[in-house]
mmCIF file of C-alpha atoms in Angstrom:
data_model
loop_
_atom_site.group_PDB
_atom_site.id
_atom_site.type_symbol
_atom_site.label_atom_id
_atom_site.label_comp_id
_atom_site.label_asym_id
_atom_site.label_seq_id
_atom_site.Cartn_x
_atom_site.Cartn_y
_atom_site.Cartn_z
ATOM 1 C CA MET W 176 -5.713 7.302 25.879
ATOM 2 C CA ARG W 177 -4.858 9.993 23.357
ATOM 3 C CA ARG W 178 -7.355 9.795 20.465
ATOM 4 C CA THR W 179 -6.920 13.129 18.645
ATOM 5 C CA ILE W 180 -4.089 15.302 17.308
ATOM 6 C CA GLU W 181 -4.496 19.056 16.894
ATOM 7 C CA ALA W 182 -3.573 19.427 13.221
ATOM 8 C CA ASP W 183 -3.991 23.204 12.993
ATOM 9 C CA ALA W 184 -1.790 23.763 16.055
ATOM 10 C CA LEU W 185 0.883 21.488 14.564
ATOM 11 C CA LEU W 186 0.857 23.439 11.298
ATOM 12 C CA ALA W 187 1.161 26.772 13.126
ATOM 13 C CA ARG W 188 4.102 25.467 15.158
ATOM 14 C CA LEU W 189 5.861 24.056 12.090
ATOM 15 C CA THR W 190 5.401 27.381 10.287
ATOM 16 C CA GLN W 191 7.144 29.192 13.143
ATOM 17 C CA LEU W 192 9.976 26.655 13.144
ATOM 18 C CA HIS W 193 10.388 27.065 9.387
ATOM 19 C CA HIS W 194 10.639 30.862 9.704
ATOM 20 C CA ARG W 195 13.371 30.587 12.336
ATOM 21 C CA ALA W 196 15.248 27.828 10.523
ATOM 22 C CA SER W 197 15.220 29.733 7.236
ATOM 23 C CA ALA W 198 16.903 32.684 8.904
ATOM 24 C CA ARG W 199 19.621 30.545 10.513
ATOM 25 C CA SER W 200 20.441 27.700 8.115
ATOM 26 C CA GLY W 201 22.037 29.697 5.284
ATOM 27 C CA ALA W 202 20.325 27.419 2.751
ATOM 28 C CA ARG W 203 18.620 28.835 -0.317
ATOM 29 C CA ARG W 204 15.455 26.882 0.479
ATOM 30 C CA ILE W 205 14.297 24.745 3.381
ATOM 31 C CA GLU W 206 11.357 22.362 3.725
ATOM 32 C CA LEU W 207 10.027 20.866 6.968
ATOM 33 C CA PHE W 208 7.832 17.759 7.020
ATOM 34 C CA HIS W 209 6.287 16.398 10.221
ATOM 35 C CA ARG W 210 4.247 13.251 10.770
ATOM 36 C CA ALA W 211 2.463 12.251 13.985
ATOM 37 C CA ALA W 212 0.407 9.076 14.439
ATOM 38 C CA VAL W 213 -1.726 7.675 17.246
ATOM 39 C CA THR W 214 -2.364 3.925 16.946
ATOM 40 C CA LEU W 215 -4.608 1.431 18.684
ATOM 41 C CA ARG W 216 -4.308 -2.317 18.107
ATOM 42 C CA VAL W 217 -6.446 -5.192 19.341
ATOM 43 C CA GLY W 218 -5.021 -8.623 18.629
ATOM 44 C CA ARG W 219 -4.670 -12.259 19.560
ATOM 45 C CA ARG W 220 -1.232 -13.891 19.510
ATOM 46 C CA ASP W 221 -2.465 -17.499 19.272
ATOM 47 C CA GLU W 222 -5.730 -19.321 18.823
ATOM 48 C CA ARG W 223 -6.200 -20.014 22.556
ATOM 49 C CA GLY W 224 -5.138 -16.591 23.741
ATOM 50 C CA SER W 225 -7.328 -13.726 24.846
ATOM 51 C CA LEU W 226 -7.516 -10.387 23.076
ATOM 52 C CA THR W 227 -4.903 -7.802 24.042
ATOM 53 C CA THR W 228 -4.840 -4.042 23.431
ATOM 54 C CA HIS W 229 -1.827 -1.902 22.589
ATOM 55 C CA GLU W 230 -1.717 1.893 22.282
ATOM 56 C CA GLY W 231 1.071 3.805 20.564
ATOM 57 C CA PHE W 232 2.227 7.237 19.492
ATOM 58 C CA GLU W 233 4.992 8.142 17.049
ATOM 59 C CA GLU W 234 6.161 11.415 15.561
ATOM 60 C CA GLY W 235 9.073 12.492 13.447
ATOM 61 C CA THR W 236 10.453 15.415 11.465
ATOM 62 C CA ALA W 237 12.289 15.599 8.145
ATOM 63 C CA VAL W 238 14.363 18.495 6.807
ATOM 64 C CA ARG W 239 15.168 19.041 3.129
ATOM 65 C CA LEU W 240 17.591 21.812 2.125
ATOM 66 C CA GLU W 241 18.711 23.295 -1.186
ATOM 67 C CA ASN W 242 21.856 25.387 -1.645
ATOM 68 C CA ARG W 243 22.451 28.090 -4.248
ATOM 69 C CA ALA W 244 23.935 25.529 -6.642
ATOM 70 C CA GLY W 245 20.626 23.643 -6.639
ATOM 71 C CA ARG W 246 21.964 20.633 -4.723
ATOM 72 C CA HIS W 247 20.023 19.005 -1.918
ATOM 73 C CA ALA W 248 20.650 17.770 1.620
ATOM 74 C CA PHE W 249 18.257 15.736 3.756
ATOM 75 C CA SER W 250 17.970 14.566 7.339
ATOM 76 C CA ALA W 251 15.209 13.063 9.464
ATOM 77 C CA GLY W 252 14.669 11.828 13.005
ATOM 78 C CA SER W 253 12.148 11.134 15.728
ATOM 79 C CA GLY W 254 10.519 13.943 17.675
ATOM 80 C CA SER W 255 9.619 17.542 16.936
ATOM 81 C CA GLY W 256 10.288 21.062 18.158
ATOM 82 C CA GLU W 257 13.023 23.637 17.763
ATOM 83 C CA SER W 258 15.891 21.611 19.214
ATOM 84 C CA VAL W 259 15.065 18.611 17.010
ATOM 85 C CA THR W 260 14.812 20.815 13.906
ATOM 86 C CA GLU W 261 18.139 22.518 14.634
ATOM 87 C CA ARG W 262 19.826 19.149 15.163
ATOM 88 C CA LEU W 263 18.456 17.795 11.870
ATOM 89 C CA ILE W 264 19.542 20.900 9.940
ATOM 90 C CA ALA W 265 23.033 20.601 11.394
ATOM 91 C CA ALA W 266 23.141 16.908 10.431
ATOM 92 C CA ALA W 267 22.011 17.691 6.873
ATOM 93 C CA LEU W 268 24.588 20.490 6.478
ATOM 94 C CA ASP W 269 27.303 18.173 7.778
ATOM 95 C CA ARG W 270 26.882 15.846 4.772
ATOM 96 C CA PRO W 271 28.103 16.478 1.205
ATOM 97 C CA TRP W 272 25.428 18.316 -0.782
ATOM 98 C CA GLY W 273 23.514 15.909 -3.010
ATOM 99 C CA ALA W 274 25.010 12.748 -1.484
ATOM 100 C CA GLY W 275 22.329 10.059 -1.855
ATOM 101 C CA VAL W 276 19.459 12.557 -1.912
ATOM 102 C CA PRO W 277 16.976 12.368 -4.811
ATOM 103 C CA GLY W 278 16.590 15.694 -6.580
ATOM 104 C CA ALA W 279 12.831 16.011 -6.128
ATOM 105 C CA PRO W 280 11.315 19.328 -7.230
ATOM 106 C CA TRP W 281 10.162 21.947 -4.740
ATOM 107 C CA ALA W 282 6.637 23.273 -4.513
ATOM 108 C CA ALA W 283 6.801 27.074 -4.581
ATOM 109 C CA ALA W 284 3.338 27.814 -3.201
ATOM 110 C CA THR W 285 0.550 26.370 -1.102
ATOM 111 C CA PRO W 286 -1.608 23.870 -3.082
ATOM 112 C CA ALA W 287 -5.164 24.822 -3.997
ATOM 113 C CA GLU W 288 -6.525 22.401 -1.360
ATOM 114 C CA PRO W 289 -4.000 22.710 1.489
ATOM 115 C CA ARG W 290 -6.245 21.333 4.236
ATOM 116 C CA ASP W 291 -6.897 17.706 3.336
ATOM 117 C CA HIS W 292 -8.610 16.421 6.474
ATOM 118 C CA ASP W 293 -10.907 13.416 6.807
ATOM 119 C CA GLU W 294 -14.311 14.649 7.955
ATOM 120 C CA HIS W 295 -14.535 12.289 10.937
ATOM 121 C CA ALA W 296 -10.917 11.508 11.696
ATOM 122 C CA ASP W 297 -10.562 9.792 15.051
ATOM 123 C CA LEU W 298 -9.728 6.408 16.512
ATOM 124 C CA PRO W 299 -12.431 3.797 17.101
ATOM 125 C CA ALA W 300 -13.004 2.715 20.671
ATOM 126 C CA PRO W 301 -11.106 -0.416 21.799
ATOM 127 C CA ASP W 302 -14.403 -2.263 22.314
ATOM 128 C CA ASP W 303 -15.418 -1.546 18.715
ATOM 129 C CA LEU W 304 -12.143 -2.990 17.401
ATOM 130 C CA ALA W 305 -12.544 -6.047 19.645
ATOM 131 C CA ARG W 306 -16.109 -6.675 18.403
ATOM 132 C CA TRP W 307 -14.967 -6.407 14.778
ATOM 133 C CA LEU W 308 -12.144 -8.879 15.372
ATOM 134 C CA GLU W 309 -14.308 -11.412 17.198
ATOM 135 C CA ASP W 310 -16.886 -11.234 14.397
ATOM 136 C CA ALA W 311 -14.179 -11.757 11.757
ATOM 137 C CA ILE W 312 -12.802 -14.781 13.649
ATOM 138 C CA ASP W 313 -16.299 -16.289 13.916
ATOM 139 C CA ARG W 314 -16.893 -15.862 10.196
ATOM 140 C CA LEU W 315 -13.644 -17.598 9.385
ATOM 141 C CA ALA W 316 -14.539 -20.501 11.664
ATOM 142 C CA ALA W 317 -17.892 -20.763 9.868
ATOM 143 C CA CYS W 318 -16.030 -21.533 6.647
ATOM 144 C CA GLY W 319 -15.577 -25.047 8.047
ATOM 145 C CA ASP W 320 -12.959 -27.315 6.549
ATOM 146 C CA GLY W 321 -10.876 -27.145 9.740
ATOM 147 C CA VAL W 322 -9.952 -23.477 9.325
ATOM 148 C CA ARG W 323 -8.006 -22.134 12.318
ATOM 149 C CA THR W 324 -7.156 -18.495 12.988
ATOM 150 C CA VAL W 325 -3.747 -18.755 14.648
ATOM 151 C CA ARG W 326 -2.823 -15.096 14.997
ATOM 152 C CA CYS W 327 -4.812 -12.010 14.090
ATOM 153 C CA GLY W 328 -5.279 -8.363 14.837
ATOM 154 C CA VAL W 329 -6.960 -5.133 13.812
ATOM 155 C CA GLU W 330 -5.183 -1.775 14.100
ATOM 156 C CA ALA W 331 -6.488 1.767 13.718
ATOM 157 C CA ALA W 332 -4.280 4.800 13.142
ATOM 158 C CA LEU W 333 -4.915 8.531 13.161
ATOM 159 C CA THR W 334 -2.149 10.298 11.225
ATOM 160 C CA VAL W 335 -1.458 14.015 10.859
ATOM 161 C CA GLU W 336 1.115 15.190 8.299
ATOM 162 C CA THR W 337 2.203 18.815 7.996
ATOM 163 C CA LEU W 338 4.444 20.380 5.373
ATOM 164 C CA VAL W 339 5.957 23.878 5.314
ATOM 165 C CA GLY W 340 8.361 25.210 2.704
ATOM 166 C CA ALA W 341 9.666 28.185 0.795
ATOM 167 C CA GLY W 342 7.326 30.468 -1.116
ATOM 168 C CA GLY W 343 4.551 30.243 1.470
ATOM 169 C CA LEU W 344 3.989 26.487 1.179
ATOM 170 C CA ALA W 345 1.857 25.343 4.139
ATOM 171 C CA ALA W 346 -0.378 22.257 4.050
ATOM 172 C CA SER W 347 -1.731 19.588 6.385
ATOM 173 C CA ARG W 348 -3.339 16.191 5.932
ATOM 174 C CA VAL W 349 -5.350 14.188 8.480
ATOM 175 C CA ARG W 350 -6.182 10.542 7.859
ATOM 176 C CA SER W 351 -7.756 7.706 9.796
ATOM 177 C CA ARG W 352 -7.187 4.168 8.527
ATOM 178 C CA VAL W 353 -7.790 0.637 9.750
ATOM 179 C CA TRP W 354 -5.828 -2.527 8.915
ATOM 180 C CA ALA W 355 -6.601 -6.147 9.778
ATOM 181 C CA THR W 356 -4.232 -9.108 9.444
ATOM 182 C CA ALA W 357 -4.589 -12.818 10.088
ATOM 183 C CA ARG W 358 -2.410 -15.925 9.982
ATOM 184 C CA ILE W 359 -4.648 -18.854 9.091
ATOM 185 C CA LEU W 360 -4.121 -22.626 9.033
ATOM 186 C CA ARG W 361 -6.319 -25.085 7.167
ATOM 187 C CA PRO W 362 -5.999 -28.763 6.274
ATOM 188 C CA GLY W 363 -4.333 -29.569 2.953
ATOM 189 C CA ALA W 364 -3.429 -32.628 0.937
ATOM 190 C CA ALA W 365 0.127 -32.458 2.312
ATOM 191 C CA GLY W 366 -0.713 -31.360 5.866
ATOM 192 C CA GLN W 367 -1.524 -27.937 7.278
ATOM 193 C CA ARG W 368 -1.498 -25.054 4.830
ATOM 194 C CA GLU W 369 -0.603 -21.611 6.184
ATOM 195 C CA ALA W 370 -1.914 -18.394 4.668
ATOM 196 C CA HIS W 371 -1.589 -14.721 5.575
ATOM 197 C CA HIS W 372 -4.516 -12.427 4.861
ATOM 198 C CA ALA W 373 -4.873 -8.663 5.137
ATOM 199 C CA ALA W 374 -7.545 -6.014 4.632
ATOM 200 C CA ALA W 375 -7.612 -2.232 4.997
ATOM 201 C CA ALA W 376 -10.026 0.697 4.757
ATOM 202 C CA ARG W 377 -10.341 4.367 5.658
ATOM 203 C CA SER W 378 -12.671 3.539 8.574
ATOM 204 C CA LEU W 379 -13.739 0.572 10.670
ATOM 205 C CA GLY W 380 -17.216 0.722 9.167
ATOM 206 C CA ALA W 381 -15.768 0.348 5.671
ATOM 207 C CA LEU W 382 -13.616 -2.670 6.587
ATOM 208 C CA PRO W 383 -15.390 -5.848 5.382
ATOM 209 C CA VAL W 384 -15.743 -8.235 8.304
ATOM 210 C CA ASP W 385 -15.827 -11.208 5.911
ATOM 211 C CA GLY W 386 -12.834 -10.003 3.875
ATOM 212 C CA TRP W 387 -10.547 -12.807 5.054
ATOM 213 C CA ALA W 388 -13.149 -15.489 4.347
ATOM 214 C CA LEU W 389 -13.506 -14.300 0.747
ATOM 215 C CA ASP W 390 -9.926 -15.439 0.115
ATOM 216 C CA LEU W 391 -10.409 -19.038 1.260
ATOM 217 C CA PRO W 392 -11.383 -21.352 -1.634
ATOM 218 C CA PRO W 393 -11.946 -24.889 -0.327
ATOM 219 C CA GLU W 394 -9.302 -27.605 -0.366
ATOM 220 C CA VAL W 395 -10.088 -30.780 -2.360
ATOM 221 C CA PRO W 396 -8.369 -34.178 -2.177
ATOM 222 C CA GLY W 397 -6.569 -35.653 -5.172
ATOM 223 C CA ARG W 398 -3.232 -36.542 -6.661
ATOM 224 C CA GLY W 399 -2.524 -33.284 -8.408
ATOM 225 C CA ARG W 400 -3.007 -31.824 -11.858
ATOM 226 C CA PRO W 401 -2.268 -33.748 -15.056
ATOM 227 C CA ASP W 402 1.141 -33.003 -16.558
ATOM 228 C CA GLY W 403 1.203 -30.446 -19.352
ATOM 229 C CA ARG W 404 -2.268 -29.072 -18.730
ATOM 230 C CA ARG W 405 -2.431 -25.425 -19.810
ATOM 231 C CA LEU W 406 -5.054 -23.148 -18.321
ATOM 232 C CA PRO W 407 -5.517 -19.391 -17.961
ATOM 233 C CA LEU W 408 -4.102 -18.187 -14.636
ATOM 234 C CA VAL W 409 -6.495 -16.210 -12.410
ATOM 235 C CA LEU W 410 -5.038 -13.861 -9.789
ATOM 236 C CA PRO W 411 -7.754 -12.889 -7.274
ATOM 237 C CA PRO W 412 -7.616 -9.311 -5.952
ATOM 238 C CA PRO W 413 -5.113 -9.865 -3.075
ATOM 239 C CA ALA W 414 -2.588 -11.543 -5.407
ATOM 240 C CA ALA W 415 -3.463 -9.221 -8.294
ATOM 241 C CA ALA W 416 -2.693 -6.157 -6.133
ATOM 242 C CA ALA W 417 0.893 -7.278 -5.481
ATOM 243 C CA HIS W 418 1.226 -8.144 -9.182
ATOM 244 C CA VAL W 419 -0.022 -4.711 -10.271
ATOM 245 C CA GLN W 420 2.168 -2.829 -7.819
ATOM 246 C CA ALA W 421 5.314 -4.647 -8.957
ATOM 247 C CA LEU W 422 4.586 -4.274 -12.680
ATOM 248 C CA VAL W 423 3.798 -0.557 -12.440
ATOM 249 C CA GLY W 424 7.099 -0.041 -10.636
ATOM 250 C CA ALA W 425 8.940 -1.865 -13.416
ATOM 251 C CA LEU W 426 7.146 -0.617 -16.539
ATOM 252 C CA HIS W 427 5.596 2.744 -15.630
ATOM 253 C CA ALA W 428 8.446 4.352 -13.691
ATOM 254 C CA PRO W 429 9.291 8.009 -14.400
ATOM 255 C CA GLY W 430 10.548 8.412 -17.939
ATOM 256 C CA ALA W 431 9.119 5.122 -19.225
ATOM 257 C CA ALA W 432 8.559 5.302 -22.979
ATOM 258 C CA PRO W 433 4.954 4.930 -24.169
ATOM 259 C CA GLY W 434 3.913 2.427 -26.806
ATOM 260 C CA ARG W 435 4.972 -0.865 -25.194
ATOM 261 C CA PRO W 436 2.260 -3.467 -25.996
ATOM 262 C CA VAL W 437 0.075 -4.758 -23.150
ATOM 263 C CA GLY W 438 -2.806 -7.208 -22.863
ATOM 264 C CA ALA W 439 -6.474 -6.184 -23.007
ATOM 265 C CA GLY W 440 -6.814 -6.488 -19.226
ATOM 266 C CA TRP W 441 -3.957 -4.103 -18.462
ATOM 267 C CA ARG W 442 -5.953 -0.860 -18.083
ATOM 268 C CA VAL W 443 -4.295 1.004 -15.249
ATOM 269 C CA THR W 444 -4.766 4.452 -13.701
ATOM 270 C CA GLU W 445 -2.993 6.141 -10.806
ATOM 271 C CA ASP W 446 -5.733 8.166 -9.111
ATOM 272 C CA PRO W 447 -4.931 9.792 -5.740
ATOM 273 C CA ARG W 448 -8.243 11.679 -5.866
ATOM 274 C CA ALA W 449 -10.510 8.642 -6.171
ATOM 275 C CA ALA W 450 -13.213 8.606 -3.504
ATOM 276 C CA GLY W 451 -12.206 6.417 -0.584
ATOM 277 C CA ALA W 452 -8.717 5.670 -1.902
ATOM 278 C CA LEU W 453 -6.744 4.184 0.989
ATOM 279 C CA LEU W 454 -3.732 6.457 0.361
ATOM 280 C CA GLY W 455 -5.582 9.192 -1.509
ATOM 281 C CA THR W 456 -4.732 12.867 -1.084
ATOM 282 C CA THR W 457 -5.212 16.290 -2.673
ATOM 283 C CA PHE W 458 -1.480 17.087 -2.538
ATOM 284 C CA ASP W 459 1.630 14.926 -2.617
ATOM 285 C CA ASP W 460 4.350 14.744 0.032
ATOM 286 C CA ALA W 461 6.246 17.672 -1.497
ATOM 287 C CA GLY W 462 3.172 19.930 -1.683
ATOM 288 C CA PHE W 463 2.195 19.591 -5.361
ATOM 289 C CA PRO W 464 -1.498 19.129 -6.267
ATOM 290 C CA THR W 465 -2.345 15.536 -7.195
ATOM 291 C CA ARG W 466 -4.181 14.374 -10.297
ATOM 292 C CA ALA W 467 -5.199 11.153 -12.014
ATOM 293 C CA ARG W 468 -2.959 9.740 -14.731
ATOM 294 C CA ARG W 469 -3.742 6.924 -17.172
ATOM 295 C CA LEU W 470 -0.836 4.473 -17.405
ATOM 296 C CA ALA W 471 -2.148 1.805 -19.818
ATOM 297 C CA ASP W 472 -5.283 1.449 -21.942
ATOM 298 C CA GLY W 473 -5.467 -2.270 -22.667
ATOM 299 C CA GLY W 474 -3.423 -1.925 -25.847
ATOM 300 C CA SER W 475 -0.205 -0.178 -24.913
ATOM 301 C CA VAL W 476 1.612 1.808 -22.244
ATOM 302 C CA VAL W 477 0.306 5.391 -22.450
ATOM 303 C CA GLY W 478 1.803 7.013 -19.341
ATOM 304 C CA SER W 479 4.248 6.787 -16.473
ATOM 305 C CA ILE W 480 4.424 7.911 -12.861
ATOM 306 C CA GLY W 481 5.456 11.530 -13.069
ATOM 307 C CA SER W 482 7.190 13.807 -10.645
ATOM 308 C CA GLU W 483 5.028 16.705 -9.467
ATOM 309 C CA GLY W 484 1.825 15.368 -7.916
ATOM 310 C CA PHE W 485 3.240 11.838 -7.456
ATOM 311 C CA LEU W 486 5.947 12.393 -4.832
ATOM 312 C CA ARG W 487 5.569 10.171 -1.771
ATOM 313 C CA ARG W 488 7.551 9.411 1.382
ATOM 314 C CA ALA W 489 7.670 5.795 2.511
ATOM 315 C CA SER W 490 8.010 7.183 6.060
ATOM 316 C CA PHE W 491 8.962 10.497 7.635
ATOM 317 C CA ARG W 492 12.575 9.271 7.470
ATOM 318 C CA ASP W 493 12.544 9.231 3.646
ATOM 319 C CA PRO W 494 12.703 12.070 1.086
ATOM 320 C CA PRO W 495 9.852 12.335 -1.418
ATOM 321 C CA VAL W 496 10.269 10.215 -4.564
ATOM 322 C CA PRO W 497 7.904 9.426 -7.476
ATOM 323 C CA THR W 498 5.675 6.577 -6.293
ATOM 324 C CA ALA W 499 2.405 4.983 -7.390
ATOM 325 C CA ALA W 500 0.189 4.779 -4.299
ATOM 326 C CA CYS W 501 -3.429 4.729 -5.587
ATOM 327 C CA LEU W 502 -3.486 2.314 -8.513
ATOM 328 C CA ARG W 503 -6.788 1.240 -10.049
ATOM 329 C CA ILE W 504 -7.418 -1.497 -12.595
ATOM 330 C CA GLU W 505 -10.480 -0.902 -14.765
ATOM 331 C CA PRO W 506 -12.813 -3.916 -14.429
ATOM 332 C CA GLY W 507 -14.084 -5.740 -17.482
ATOM 333 C CA SER W 508 -17.606 -6.976 -18.113
ATOM 334 C CA ASP W 509 -16.871 -10.711 -17.890
ATOM 335 C CA ALA W 510 -16.667 -13.043 -14.906
ATOM 336 C CA PRO W 511 -13.493 -15.078 -14.312
ATOM 337 C CA PRO W 512 -13.318 -18.091 -16.685
ATOM 338 C CA PRO W 513 -15.024 -21.253 -15.361
ATOM 339 C CA ARG W 514 -12.044 -23.428 -16.335
ATOM 340 C CA ALA W 515 -8.815 -21.917 -15.053
ATOM 341 C CA ARG W 516 -5.907 -22.152 -12.630
ATOM 342 C CA LEU W 517 -6.518 -20.092 -9.485
ATOM 343 C CA ALA W 518 -3.637 -18.551 -7.540
ATOM 344 C CA GLY W 519 -4.076 -18.501 -3.780
ATOM 345 C CA SER W 520 -0.806 -16.701 -3.068
ATOM 346 C CA LEU W 521 1.920 -14.972 -5.073
ATOM 347 C CA ARG W 522 5.532 -14.079 -4.355
ATOM 348 C CA ILE W 523 7.627 -12.144 -6.869
ATOM 349 C CA HIS W 524 11.428 -12.385 -6.911
ATOM 350 C CA PRO W 525 13.031 -9.930 -9.391
ATOM 351 C CA LEU W 526 16.220 -11.364 -10.896
ATOM 352 C CA ASP W 527 18.736 -9.759 -13.244
ATOM 353 C CA ASP W 528 16.865 -10.285 -16.524
ATOM 354 C CA GLU W 529 13.576 -11.915 -15.473
ATOM 355 C CA TRP W 530 11.216 -12.448 -12.558
ATOM 356 C CA LEU W 531 10.642 -15.652 -10.615
ATOM 357 C CA LEU W 532 7.001 -16.038 -9.581
ATOM 358 C CA GLU W 533 6.106 -18.492 -6.816
ATOM 359 C CA LEU W 534 2.400 -19.308 -6.687
ATOM 360 C CA GLU W 535 0.150 -21.696 -4.811
ATOM 361 C CA THR W 536 -2.544 -22.804 -7.247
ATOM 362 C CA THR W 537 -5.498 -25.093 -7.723
ATOM 363 C CA ASP W 538 -7.273 -26.005 -10.982
ATOM 364 C CA LEU W 539 -10.912 -24.993 -11.431
ATOM 365 C CA GLU W 540 -13.689 -26.672 -13.379
ATOM 366 C CA ASP W 541 -16.981 -24.762 -13.474
ATOM 367 C CA ARG W 542 -15.238 -22.390 -11.008
ATOM 368 C CA ARG W 543 -14.880 -25.207 -8.449
ATOM 369 C CA PRO W 544 -11.489 -26.566 -7.316
ATOM 370 C CA ILE W 545 -10.715 -30.016 -8.681
ATOM 371 C CA THR W 546 -7.065 -30.398 -7.602
ATOM 372 C CA PRO W 547 -5.199 -29.922 -4.315
ATOM 373 C CA TRP W 548 -3.275 -26.710 -3.778
ATOM 374 C CA GLN W 549 0.286 -27.046 -5.005
ATOM 375 C CA GLU W 550 3.258 -24.876 -5.864
ATOM 376 C CA LEU W 551 3.744 -23.443 -9.336
ATOM 377 C CA VAL W 552 6.931 -21.590 -10.349
ATOM 378 C CA LEU W 553 6.993 -19.325 -13.413
ATOM 379 C CA ARG W 554 9.837 -17.427 -15.027
ATOM 380 C CA GLU W 555 8.686 -14.315 -16.862
ATOM 381 C CA THR W 556 9.792 -10.811 -17.733
ATOM 382 C CA PRO W 557 7.646 -7.836 -16.701
ATOM 383 C CA GLU W 558 7.044 -7.168 -20.421
ATOM 384 C CA SER W 559 5.692 -10.681 -21.019
ATOM 385 C CA LEU W 560 3.468 -10.534 -17.934
ATOM 386 C CA VAL W 561 1.611 -7.400 -19.058
ATOM 387 C CA ARG W 562 1.178 -8.906 -22.527
ATOM 388 C CA ARG W 563 -0.366 -12.001 -20.939
ATOM 389 C CA CYS W 564 -2.909 -9.897 -18.988
ATOM 390 C CA ALA W 565 -5.940 -10.856 -21.082
ATOM 391 C CA ALA W 566 -8.784 -9.636 -18.860
ATOM 392 C CA ALA W 567 -9.790 -7.966 -15.601
ATOM 393 C CA ALA W 568 -12.771 -10.006 -14.410
ATOM 394 C CA GLY W 569 -15.283 -9.703 -11.613
ATOM 395 C CA PRO W 570 -15.918 -6.831 -9.197
ATOM 396 C CA PRO W 571 -12.974 -4.664 -8.064
ATOM 397 C CA ARG W 572 -11.826 -4.817 -4.457
ATOM 398 C CA SER W 573 -9.827 -2.354 -2.399
ATOM 399 C CA THR W 574 -6.740 -4.068 -0.978
ATOM 400 C CA HIS W 575 -4.383 -3.339 1.905
ATOM 401 C CA LEU W 576 -1.721 -2.220 -0.617
ATOM 402 C CA GLY W 577 -3.887 0.681 -1.755
ATOM 403 C CA VAL W 578 -4.512 -1.026 -5.124
ATOM 404 C CA VAL W 579 -8.136 -1.360 -6.282
ATOM 405 C CA THR W 580 -8.420 -4.286 -8.671
ATOM 406 C CA PRO W 581 -10.681 -7.101 -9.832
ATOM 407 C CA ALA W 582 -9.239 -10.534 -10.562
ATOM 408 C CA LEU W 583 -6.669 -10.564 -13.364
ATOM 409 C CA VAL W 584 -6.677 -13.306 -15.988
ATOM 410 C CA LEU W 585 -3.290 -14.163 -17.517
ATOM 411 C CA ASP W 586 -3.249 -16.042 -20.813
ATOM 412 C CA TYR W 587 -1.300 -19.318 -20.658
#
């Protein structure tokens, strides 16, 4: 199978395509972005099934144009090469300038670190992925309590992204990453409980084989919690990561005003240059150098996601927009409170003027569950949620969302 991609050859080819396209398009500026990915997945579709292997390859190209009035056009599609680029340029020029295209800035020169390549970027062997998965399944089974791994898989990807634009912009990025997912069933007070777990890292060796098991507090029998009992709410790292990502999008978007009060645990930084960051990079998806930015200091909002250095593409089919991709919560010195309400899962539903939070929770006494897992529904605004963030407790964990966070303690 194909296990490498020649990044330097791709960049040279894209540079030639950019030179030809610039001469033919009639646009004031043109930017070409190309992404190619080789993937390898080992998985099991059900608990009695054998492991299966799937190999894949995907590539696509995006074109961004600017006319002399400073308005933009954008088009993207699968494939690469001169005919694909010409077709995409024609499609972009066929649309009204500026129609539905964010006006992201243009990098005018190559970034200081234009070759952002992982040192050992390649795909693991299929046997190595299979051994990791079998070990992870065994560790889950060792948790006891009737835990069953219904469906699971581990996938490795080698991705090469190249960017060429006006003013000599030429940069390439090579990344290898590994993701693991599992659908797990375990006995509960009201029958089988289903949970979905995920983990991710920059390499197979950095992916914790017991990561799924860490998120499985035991089930206890009982009739439920007493009515009216108020306890601090603890979000462990997997739930905290989704919480952090949603709140940063709501309260630290570009142009957000500083000074909004936050709780002592809301100390947030966007840091694309942190060592080992899952989505870290030296330049953003428009070619601007990246940098760390403090968003909140445990007292108030002090920053927002900016433009240059924070532009990301959700896929090659999307133009670059300001996005937080490498969020870090500063850990505190305390452990999670011994008497609290622990969230095992979290779903956030943004409504017009508030958020609806669906949680599965159990009450803790001396950090041990004393009630069955049951649903809890909260109605909050993003502003009230960051004020309730009283502490960040325990060691930080890297999550599959790219957020590095300890447990968050919300004051209730």
